[in-house]
Coordinates of C-alpha atoms and ligand atoms in Angstrom, one line a residue:
M1 CA -21.5 16.2 -23.1
S2 CA -18.1 15.7 -21.5
S3 CA -16.9 15.6 -17.9
H4 CA -13.5 15.8 -16.3
M5 CA -11.6 13.8 -13.8
V6 CA -8.6 15.1 -11.9
V7 CA -5.9 12.6 -11.2
H8 CA -3.3 13.2 -8.6
Y9 CA 0.0 11.5 -8.0
D10 CA 1.9 11.5 -4.8
E11 CA 5.3 9.9 -4.7
I12 CA 6.2 10.9 -8.2
G13 CA 5.9 14.5 -7.0
T14 CA 8.8 13.9 -4.7
K15 CA 11.2 12.8 -7.5
G16 CA 13.8 15.4 -8.4
N17 CA 15.3 15.7 -11.8
N18 CA 13.6 12.5 -12.9
R19 CA 10.1 13.7 -12.2
S20 CA 9.2 14.3 -15.9
V21 CA 10.2 10.7 -16.7
F22 CA 7.7 9.4 -14.1
E23 CA 5.0 11.8 -15.2
R24 CA 5.3 10.8 -18.8
C25 CA 5.2 7.1 -17.9
L26 CA 2.0 7.7 -15.8
E27 CA 0.4 9.6 -18.7
R28 CA 1.3 6.9 -21.1
N29 CA -0.1 4.2 -18.8
L30 CA -3.3 6.2 -18.2
M31 CA -3.8 6.6 -21.9
A32 CA -3.2 3.0 -22.6
S33 CA -5.6 1.8 -19.9
L34 CA -8.3 4.1 -21.1
V35 CA -8.1 2.9 -24.7
G36 CA -11.6 2.2 -26.0
L37 CA -13.2 4.9 -23.9
P38 CA -14.3 8.3 -25.3
V39 CA -11.4 10.3 -23.9
S40 CA -11.0 13.6 -25.7
K41 CA -8.1 15.1 -23.8
I42 CA -5.5 14.4 -21.2
E43 CA -3.5 17.4 -19.9
K44 CA -1.0 18.0 -17.2
V45 CA -1.7 21.0 -15.1
N46 CA 0.2 22.0 -12.0
Q47 CA 1.4 18.5 -11.2
R48 CA -1.9 16.7 -11.8
F49 CA -3.7 15.3 -14.8
L50 CA -7.0 16.5 -16.1
I51 CA -8.8 14.0 -18.3
E52 CA -11.8 14.8 -20.4
V53 CA -14.2 11.9 -20.9
E54 CA -17.8 11.6 -22.3
R55 CA -20.0 12.1 -19.3
E56 CA -21.8 8.7 -19.4
R57 CA -18.5 6.8 -19.5
L58 CA -16.8 8.8 -16.7
P59 CA -17.6 6.3 -13.9
E60 CA -16.0 3.6 -16.0
A61 CA -12.9 5.7 -16.7
M62 CA -12.6 6.5 -13.0
V63 CA -12.6 2.8 -12.0
I64 CA -9.8 2.2 -14.5
A65 CA -7.7 5.2 -13.5
S66 CA -8.1 4.2 -9.8
R67 CA -6.3 0.9 -10.6
T68 CA -3.4 2.7 -12.3
F69 CA -0.2 2.6 -10.3
G70 CA 1.2 6.0 -9.5
V71 CA -2.3 7.5 -9.0
A72 CA -2.7 8.6 -5.4
W73 CA -6.3 9.7 -5.8
L74 CA -8.8 11.1 -8.3
A75 CA -12.1 12.9 -8.4
E76 CA -14.8 14.0 -10.9
A77 CA -14.1 17.8 -11.2
R78 CA -16.0 20.8 -12.5
I79 CA -13.9 23.2 -14.4
A80 CA -14.3 26.9 -13.5
S81 CA -12.6 29.9 -14.9
L82 CA -10.4 32.0 -12.6
A83 CA -13.2 34.5 -12.0
Y84 CA -14.6 34.1 -8.5
E85 CA -18.1 33.9 -9.8
S86 CA -17.3 30.9 -11.9
I87 CA -15.8 29.1 -8.9
R88 CA -18.8 29.9 -6.8
E89 CA -21.1 28.6 -9.5
G90 CA -19.3 25.3 -9.5
A91 CA -19.3 25.1 -5.7
L92 CA -23.1 25.9 -5.6
E93 CA -23.9 23.2 -8.1
I94 CA -22.1 20.6 -6.0
A95 CA -23.6 21.9 -2.8
G96 CA -27.0 21.8 -4.3
E97 CA -26.6 18.2 -5.2
G98 CA -25.4 17.6 -1.6
R99 CA -28.6 19.1 -0.3
V100 CA -30.7 16.9 -2.5
A101 CA -28.7 14.0 -1.0
K102 CA -29.8 15.3 2.4
K103 CA -26.4 16.4 3.6
S104 CA -26.6 19.1 6.2
S105 CA -23.1 20.4 6.7
F106 CA -20.2 21.3 4.5
R107 CA -16.7 22.7 4.5
I108 CA -14.5 24.4 1.9
D109 CA -11.0 23.2 1.3
A110 CA -9.4 25.7 -1.1
R111 CA -5.8 25.4 -2.4
R112 CA -4.0 27.8 -4.6
A113 CA -1.3 26.4 -6.9
N114 CA -1.5 29.6 -8.9
K115 CA -0.1 32.3 -6.7
Q116 CA -1.3 35.0 -9.1
F117 CA -4.9 34.4 -8.0
P118 CA -5.9 37.5 -6.1
M119 CA -7.3 35.8 -3.0
N120 CA -5.2 33.4 -0.8
S121 CA -6.6 30.0 0.1
H122 CA -8.0 31.2 3.4
E123 CA -9.7 34.2 2.0
L124 CA -11.2 32.1 -0.8
S125 CA -12.5 29.4 1.7
V126 CA -14.1 32.1 3.9
R127 CA -15.8 33.9 1.1
L128 CA -17.0 30.8 -0.7
G129 CA -18.1 29.2 2.5
D130 CA -20.2 32.2 3.3
D131 CA -21.8 32.3 -0.2
V132 CA -22.6 28.5 -0.1
R133 CA -24.1 28.8 3.4
K134 CA -26.4 31.7 2.4
A135 CA -27.4 30.1 -0.9
T136 CA -28.1 26.5 0.4
G137 CA -28.8 26.7 4.1
L138 CA -26.2 24.1 4.7
K139 CA -24.2 24.5 8.0
V140 CA -20.4 25.1 8.0
D141 CA -18.6 22.4 10.0
L142 CA -14.9 22.4 9.8
S143 CA -14.2 19.1 11.6
G144 CA -17.0 16.7 10.7
A145 CA -18.6 18.1 7.5
E146 CA -20.8 15.7 5.5
L147 CA -19.8 17.4 2.3
S148 CA -16.3 18.6 1.5
L149 CA -16.0 21.0 -1.3
H150 CA -12.5 21.1 -2.7
V151 CA -11.3 24.0 -4.8
D152 CA -7.9 23.9 -6.6
V153 CA -6.9 27.2 -8.2
L154 CA -4.5 26.3 -11.0
D155 CA -2.9 28.0 -14.0
G156 CA -5.7 29.1 -16.3
R157 CA -8.5 27.5 -14.4
A158 CA -9.9 26.3 -11.1
L159 CA -11.3 22.8 -10.3
V160 CA -14.2 22.2 -7.9
Y161 CA -14.9 18.7 -6.7
T162 CA -16.1 16.7 -3.8
E163 CA -15.5 13.0 -3.4
K164 CA -12.0 11.7 -3.7
R165 CA -11.4 8.2 -4.8
K166 CA -8.2 6.5 -3.7
G167 CA -5.8 5.1 -6.3
P168 CA -3.3 2.3 -5.6
G169 CA -0.3 4.7 -5.1
G170 CA 3.2 3.5 -5.9
L171 CA 5.0 4.2 -9.1
P172 CA 3.8 3.9 -12.8
V173 CA 4.4 0.4 -14.1
G174 CA 7.5 0.5 -16.3
V175 CA 9.6 3.2 -14.6
S176 CA 11.6 0.7 -12.6
G177 CA 12.4 -1.7 -15.4
K178 CA 11.5 -5.4 -16.0
V179 CA 11.6 -8.5 -13.8
I180 CA 11.1 -12.1 -14.8
H181 CA 8.3 -13.1 -12.4
L182 CA 7.9 -16.7 -11.5
L183 CA 4.1 -17.3 -11.5
S184 CA 2.4 -20.4 -10.2
G185 CA -1.3 -20.8 -10.0
G186 CA -1.3 -20.2 -6.3
I187 CA -2.4 -17.2 -4.2
D188 CA 1.1 -15.8 -3.4
S189 CA 2.8 -15.2 -6.7
P190 CA 0.1 -13.1 -8.3
A191 CA 0.0 -10.9 -5.2
A192 CA 3.8 -10.7 -5.3
A193 CA 3.5 -9.6 -9.0
W194 CA 1.1 -6.8 -8.0
L195 CA 3.5 -5.6 -5.3
M196 CA 6.4 -5.5 -7.8
M197 CA 4.2 -3.6 -10.3
K198 CA 3.4 -1.2 -7.5
R199 CA 7.0 -0.2 -7.3
G200 CA 7.1 0.4 -11.1
C201 CA 8.3 -3.0 -12.4
T202 CA 6.9 -4.6 -15.5
P203 CA 6.6 -8.3 -14.8
I204 CA 7.4 -10.8 -17.6
Y205 CA 5.6 -13.8 -16.3
L206 CA 7.2 -17.2 -16.4
H207 CA 5.1 -20.3 -15.7
F208 CA 6.2 -23.9 -15.8
Y209 CA 3.3 -26.1 -16.8
V210 CA 2.5 -29.8 -16.5
A211 CA -0.1 -30.0 -19.3
P212 CA 1.0 -31.9 -22.5
D213 CA 0.4 -28.8 -24.7
P214 CA 0.9 -25.1 -23.8
K215 CA -2.4 -24.2 -25.5
L216 CA -4.1 -26.2 -22.7
V217 CA -2.7 -23.8 -20.1
L218 CA -4.8 -21.1 -21.7
E219 CA -7.9 -23.1 -20.7
T220 CA -7.0 -23.0 -17.0
K221 CA -7.0 -20.4 -14.3
I222 CA -3.6 -19.0 -15.3
P223 CA -5.1 -16.6 -18.0
K224 CA -7.8 -15.5 -15.5
I225 CA -5.1 -14.5 -13.0
L226 CA -3.1 -12.7 -15.7
R227 CA -6.2 -10.9 -17.1
T228 CA -6.8 -9.5 -13.6
L229 CA -3.2 -8.5 -13.2
A230 CA -3.2 -6.9 -16.7
K231 CA -5.9 -4.6 -15.4
Y232 CA -3.2 -3.0 -13.3
S233 CA -0.2 -3.3 -15.7
G234 CA -1.7 -3.2 -19.2
K235 CA -0.5 -5.5 -21.9
S236 CA 1.6 -8.3 -20.4
T237 CA 3.7 -11.2 -21.5
L238 CA 3.6 -14.8 -20.3
I239 CA 6.4 -17.3 -21.0
L240 CA 5.3 -20.9 -20.8
L241 CA 7.8 -23.6 -20.3
P242 CA 7.1 -27.4 -20.1
F243 CA 8.0 -29.0 -16.7
S244 CA 8.3 -32.4 -18.6
V245 CA 11.9 -31.8 -19.8
Y246 CA 13.1 -31.3 -16.2
Q247 CA 10.8 -34.1 -14.9
V248 CA 12.2 -36.8 -17.2
T249 CA 15.9 -35.8 -16.6
C250 CA 15.6 -35.5 -12.9
A251 CA 13.4 -38.6 -12.2
E252 CA 16.1 -40.2 -10.0
V253 CA 16.6 -37.2 -7.7
P254 CA 15.6 -38.3 -4.1
S255 CA 12.1 -36.8 -3.5
E256 CA 13.2 -34.8 -0.4
N257 CA 15.7 -32.9 -2.5
E258 CA 13.3 -32.2 -5.4
P259 CA 11.4 -29.1 -4.3
V260 CA 14.4 -27.0 -3.6
L261 CA 16.3 -28.3 -6.6
F262 CA 13.4 -27.6 -9.0
R263 CA 13.1 -24.0 -7.6
H264 CA 16.9 -23.6 -8.1
F265 CA 16.4 -24.8 -11.7
M266 CA 13.5 -22.3 -12.2
R267 CA 15.6 -19.5 -10.9
L268 CA 18.4 -20.5 -13.3
V269 CA 16.0 -20.5 -16.3
A270 CA 14.6 -17.2 -15.2
E271 CA 18.0 -15.7 -15.2
K272 CA 18.7 -16.8 -18.7
L273 CA 15.4 -15.4 -19.9
A274 CA 16.1 -12.1 -18.0
N275 CA 19.1 -11.6 -20.4
E276 CA 16.9 -12.1 -23.4
F277 CA 14.1 -9.9 -22.2
H278 CA 16.3 -7.1 -20.7
A279 CA 15.0 -7.8 -17.2
D280 CA 17.1 -6.6 -14.3
G281 CA 15.8 -9.0 -11.7
I282 CA 13.8 -12.1 -10.8
A283 CA 10.7 -12.0 -8.6
T284 CA 8.8 -14.8 -6.8
G285 CA 5.9 -15.2 -4.4
D286 CA 8.2 -16.9 -1.8
N287 CA 7.4 -16.2 1.8
L288 CA 9.9 -16.9 4.6
A289 CA 9.2 -20.3 6.2
Q290 CA 5.7 -20.6 4.8
V291 CA 6.6 -24.1 3.6
A292 CA 9.7 -26.2 4.1
S293 CA 11.2 -25.2 0.8
Q294 CA 11.2 -21.6 2.0
T295 CA 13.6 -21.7 5.0
L296 CA 16.5 -19.2 4.9
Q297 CA 18.8 -22.1 4.1
N298 CA 16.7 -23.4 1.3
L299 CA 16.2 -20.0 -0.2
A300 CA 20.0 -19.6 -0.2
C301 CA 20.2 -22.9 -2.1
I302 CA 17.6 -21.7 -4.6
D303 CA 19.6 -18.5 -5.2
M304 CA 23.1 -20.2 -5.4
G305 CA 25.3 -19.1 -8.2
G306 CA 22.8 -16.5 -9.4
K307 CA 24.0 -13.2 -10.9
L308 CA 20.7 -11.3 -10.7
P309 CA 18.9 -10.4 -7.5
V310 CA 15.8 -12.4 -6.6
H311 CA 13.0 -10.1 -5.2
R312 CA 10.5 -11.6 -2.8
P313 CA 8.1 -8.9 -1.9
L314 CA 5.9 -11.2 0.2
L315 CA 8.8 -12.5 2.3
S316 CA 7.5 -11.1 5.6
Y317 CA 3.8 -11.3 5.1
D318 CA 1.5 -13.6 7.1
K319 CA -0.6 -15.9 4.9
A320 CA -3.8 -14.1 6.1
E321 CA -2.3 -10.8 4.9
I322 CA -1.5 -12.3 1.5
I323 CA -5.1 -13.7 1.2
E324 CA -6.5 -10.3 2.1
L325 CA -4.2 -8.6 -0.5
S326 CA -5.1 -11.1 -3.2
K327 CA -8.9 -10.5 -2.5
T328 CA -8.3 -6.7 -2.9
I329 CA -6.4 -7.2 -6.1
G330 CA -9.1 -9.6 -7.4
T331 CA -6.9 -12.7 -8.1
Y332 CA -8.0 -14.7 -5.1
E333 CA -11.0 -16.4 -6.6
A334 CA -9.0 -17.7 -9.6
S335 CA -6.1 -18.6 -7.4
V336 CA -8.1 -21.1 -5.3
E337 CA -9.5 -22.9 -8.4
P338 CA -8.1 -26.4 -8.7
Y339 CA -5.0 -26.7 -11.0
K340 CA -2.4 -29.3 -11.5
D341 CA 0.9 -27.4 -10.9
C342 CA 4.4 -28.8 -11.0
C343 CA 5.0 -28.2 -7.4
A344 CA 1.9 -30.4 -6.6
I345 CA 3.6 -33.3 -8.4
I346 CA 7.0 -33.1 -6.7
S347 CA 7.4 -34.0 -3.0
K348 CA 5.7 -32.0 -0.4
H349 CA 8.2 -33.0 2.3
P350 CA 11.5 -31.5 1.3
K351 CA 14.5 -31.2 3.6
T352 CA 14.3 -28.0 5.5
R353 CA 18.0 -27.5 5.0
L354 CA 19.3 -28.8 1.7
K355 CA 23.0 -28.7 1.6
P356 CA 24.6 -26.3 -0.9
M357 CA 26.8 -29.2 -1.9
A358 CA 23.8 -31.2 -3.0
V359 CA 22.6 -28.3 -5.3
E360 CA 26.1 -28.2 -6.8
F361 CA 26.2 -31.9 -7.3
Y362 CA 22.9 -32.3 -9.0
S363 CA 23.2 -29.2 -11.2
R364 CA 26.5 -30.5 -12.4
E365 CA 25.5 -34.2 -12.8
L366 CA 22.2 -33.4 -14.5
D367 CA 23.8 -30.5 -16.5
F368 CA 21.2 -27.9 -15.5
D369 CA 22.8 -25.5 -18.0
A370 CA 22.0 -27.7 -21.0
L371 CA 18.6 -28.7 -19.4
S372 CA 17.6 -25.1 -19.0
E373 CA 18.5 -24.4 -22.7
K374 CA 16.5 -27.5 -23.8
T375 CA 13.5 -26.3 -21.7
I376 CA 13.6 -22.8 -23.1
M377 CA 13.8 -24.2 -26.7
Q378 CA 10.4 -25.8 -26.1
G379 CA 8.9 -22.6 -24.6
S380 CA 5.9 -20.6 -25.8
L381 CA 4.9 -17.0 -25.5
A382 CA 1.4 -15.5 -24.9
V383 CA 0.6 -11.8 -24.8
F384 CA -2.3 -10.6 -22.7
D385 CA -4.0 -7.4 -23.8
P386 CA -6.7 -6.3 -21.4
H387 CA -8.6 -4.8 -24.4
E388 CA -8.6 -8.0 -26.4
E389 CA -10.5 -11.2 -25.8
S390 CA -8.4 -13.6 -27.8
M391 CA -4.9 -14.5 -27.0
L392 CA -2.2 -15.6 -29.4
I393 CA 0.4 -18.2 -28.4
T394 CA 3.6 -18.5 -30.4
P395 CA 6.9 -20.3 -30.0
L396 CA 9.2 -18.5 -27.6
R397 CA 12.4 -18.3 -29.6
T398 CA 11.0 -16.4 -32.6
E399 CA 9.0 -14.0 -30.4
A400 CA 11.8 -13.5 -27.9
T401 CA 14.1 -12.5 -30.8
S402 CA 11.6 -9.9 -31.9
V403 CA 11.3 -8.6 -28.3
R404 CA 15.1 -8.3 -28.1
R405 CA 15.0 -6.1 -31.2
Ligands
ATP501 P1 2.2 -19.5 -4.8 O1 2.2 -20.6 -5.8 O2 1.3 -18.5 -5.2 O3 3.4 -18.9 -4.2 P2 2.6 -21.5 -3.1 O4 2.9 -21.1 -1.7 O5 1.9 -22.7 -3.4 O6 1.7 -20.3 -3.6 P3 5.1 -22.4 -3.8 O7 4.8 -23.7 -4.5 O8 5.7 -22.5 -2.5 O9 4.0 -21.4 -3.9 O10 6.3 -21.7 -4.8 C1 7.0 -20.7 -4.3 C2 7.2 -19.7 -5.5 O11 7.9 -20.4 -6.6 C3 6.0 -19.2 -6.1 O12 5.5 -18.1 -5.4 C4 6.4 -18.8 -7.5 O13 7.0 -17.6 -7.5 C5 7.4 -20.0 -7.8 N1 6.7 -21.1 -8.5 C6 6.1 -22.2 -8.0 N2 5.5 -22.9 -8.9 C7 5.8 -22.4 -10.1 C8 5.5 -22.7 -11.5 N3 4.8 -23.7 -11.8 N4 5.9 -21.8 -12.4 C9 6.6 -20.7 -12.1 N5 6.9 -20.4 -10.9 C10 6.5 -21.2 -9.9
MG502 MG1 3.9 -19.6 -1.4

């Protein structure tokens, strides 16, 4: 037995000539996230998707679809023909279930995308409301009904449904292009990645690790965070770079300069990788003035000499708001697990206003260009597939080359 869910998008509907690009991307993302479930059909009808799934697995499919960016809302829907009797049958079935659940009032919300249907929305609502009231004894209540019966009259069929489940909104992941996303093990950067995805970006994660071997990173909280994020974005790529190359070369840098200088270095490396991975920007979890390295002046030092924009979607959030967001996303628990991150090793008391001259001086003296190349040469790549348990880690250069192709 199969059931259907109707999936609505919102913002995509406002796109002009590009709308079909957005719709196709959302369809691809929905199909990719539903892999492994018995989905027999996905169809676009009157600016919404209709997905047919084996009945027992429908709740699972709805949870997955409700995490897919671009989805405004979704609902389990009964399919009726365009004959009024068929629509009434669907409405009576749902109203009957409502009565069993001890609901006492209802309202009909009918919409007609198919203007060939002989009744207008108001006429359909009135006639159907009357029939449901007589058949079930439920009261009509237009303002505070316990049961809302939605009817969408579409091309070739009508949908009848009740509870709408909210989706995350935004745009389908992939439509806006790629960003290199600087990911630490903290609370902020995973939340920032989620916000970038919400606007249609595919993050390519870049993480600098302290461990002596990249394989050891896969035993930490980092994969847990990425697995949760992959539930929203699908398959994702993580670039792992050793902190040790920078650490050894920059051991003599005065500690109060270190945090900003290292962040400047990370940005430089991210920019080089952006070229390789065809990314059009860099993103971080920076938040204005959250810590001393994030003053306006220090952020300017971090960005100095860059050719690509650095996106900081959390810039104006309060920490409490970030925590709330990360709990909603599901990354919070892993984010607060202990982890030895590079930024915990370098000084926690940076200058609040590092001089741009200092950044120029150190990046020249320590040859950041060569240092970044050397670091990248020692990099590794891991791919996270939400449908697979195991994860392969390979050297960055060979994989990056194949990504370029
Ligand atoms: P979070 O780490 O989640 O931001 P935080 O406030 O501890 O929390 P900071 O140490 O201030 O973060 O770092 C600011 C930003 O720099 C991070 O949001 C992240 O984008 C980037 N970053 C920090 N550490 C690393 C790392 N080890 N690898 C990659 N990027 C990092
Ligand atoms: Mg932070």
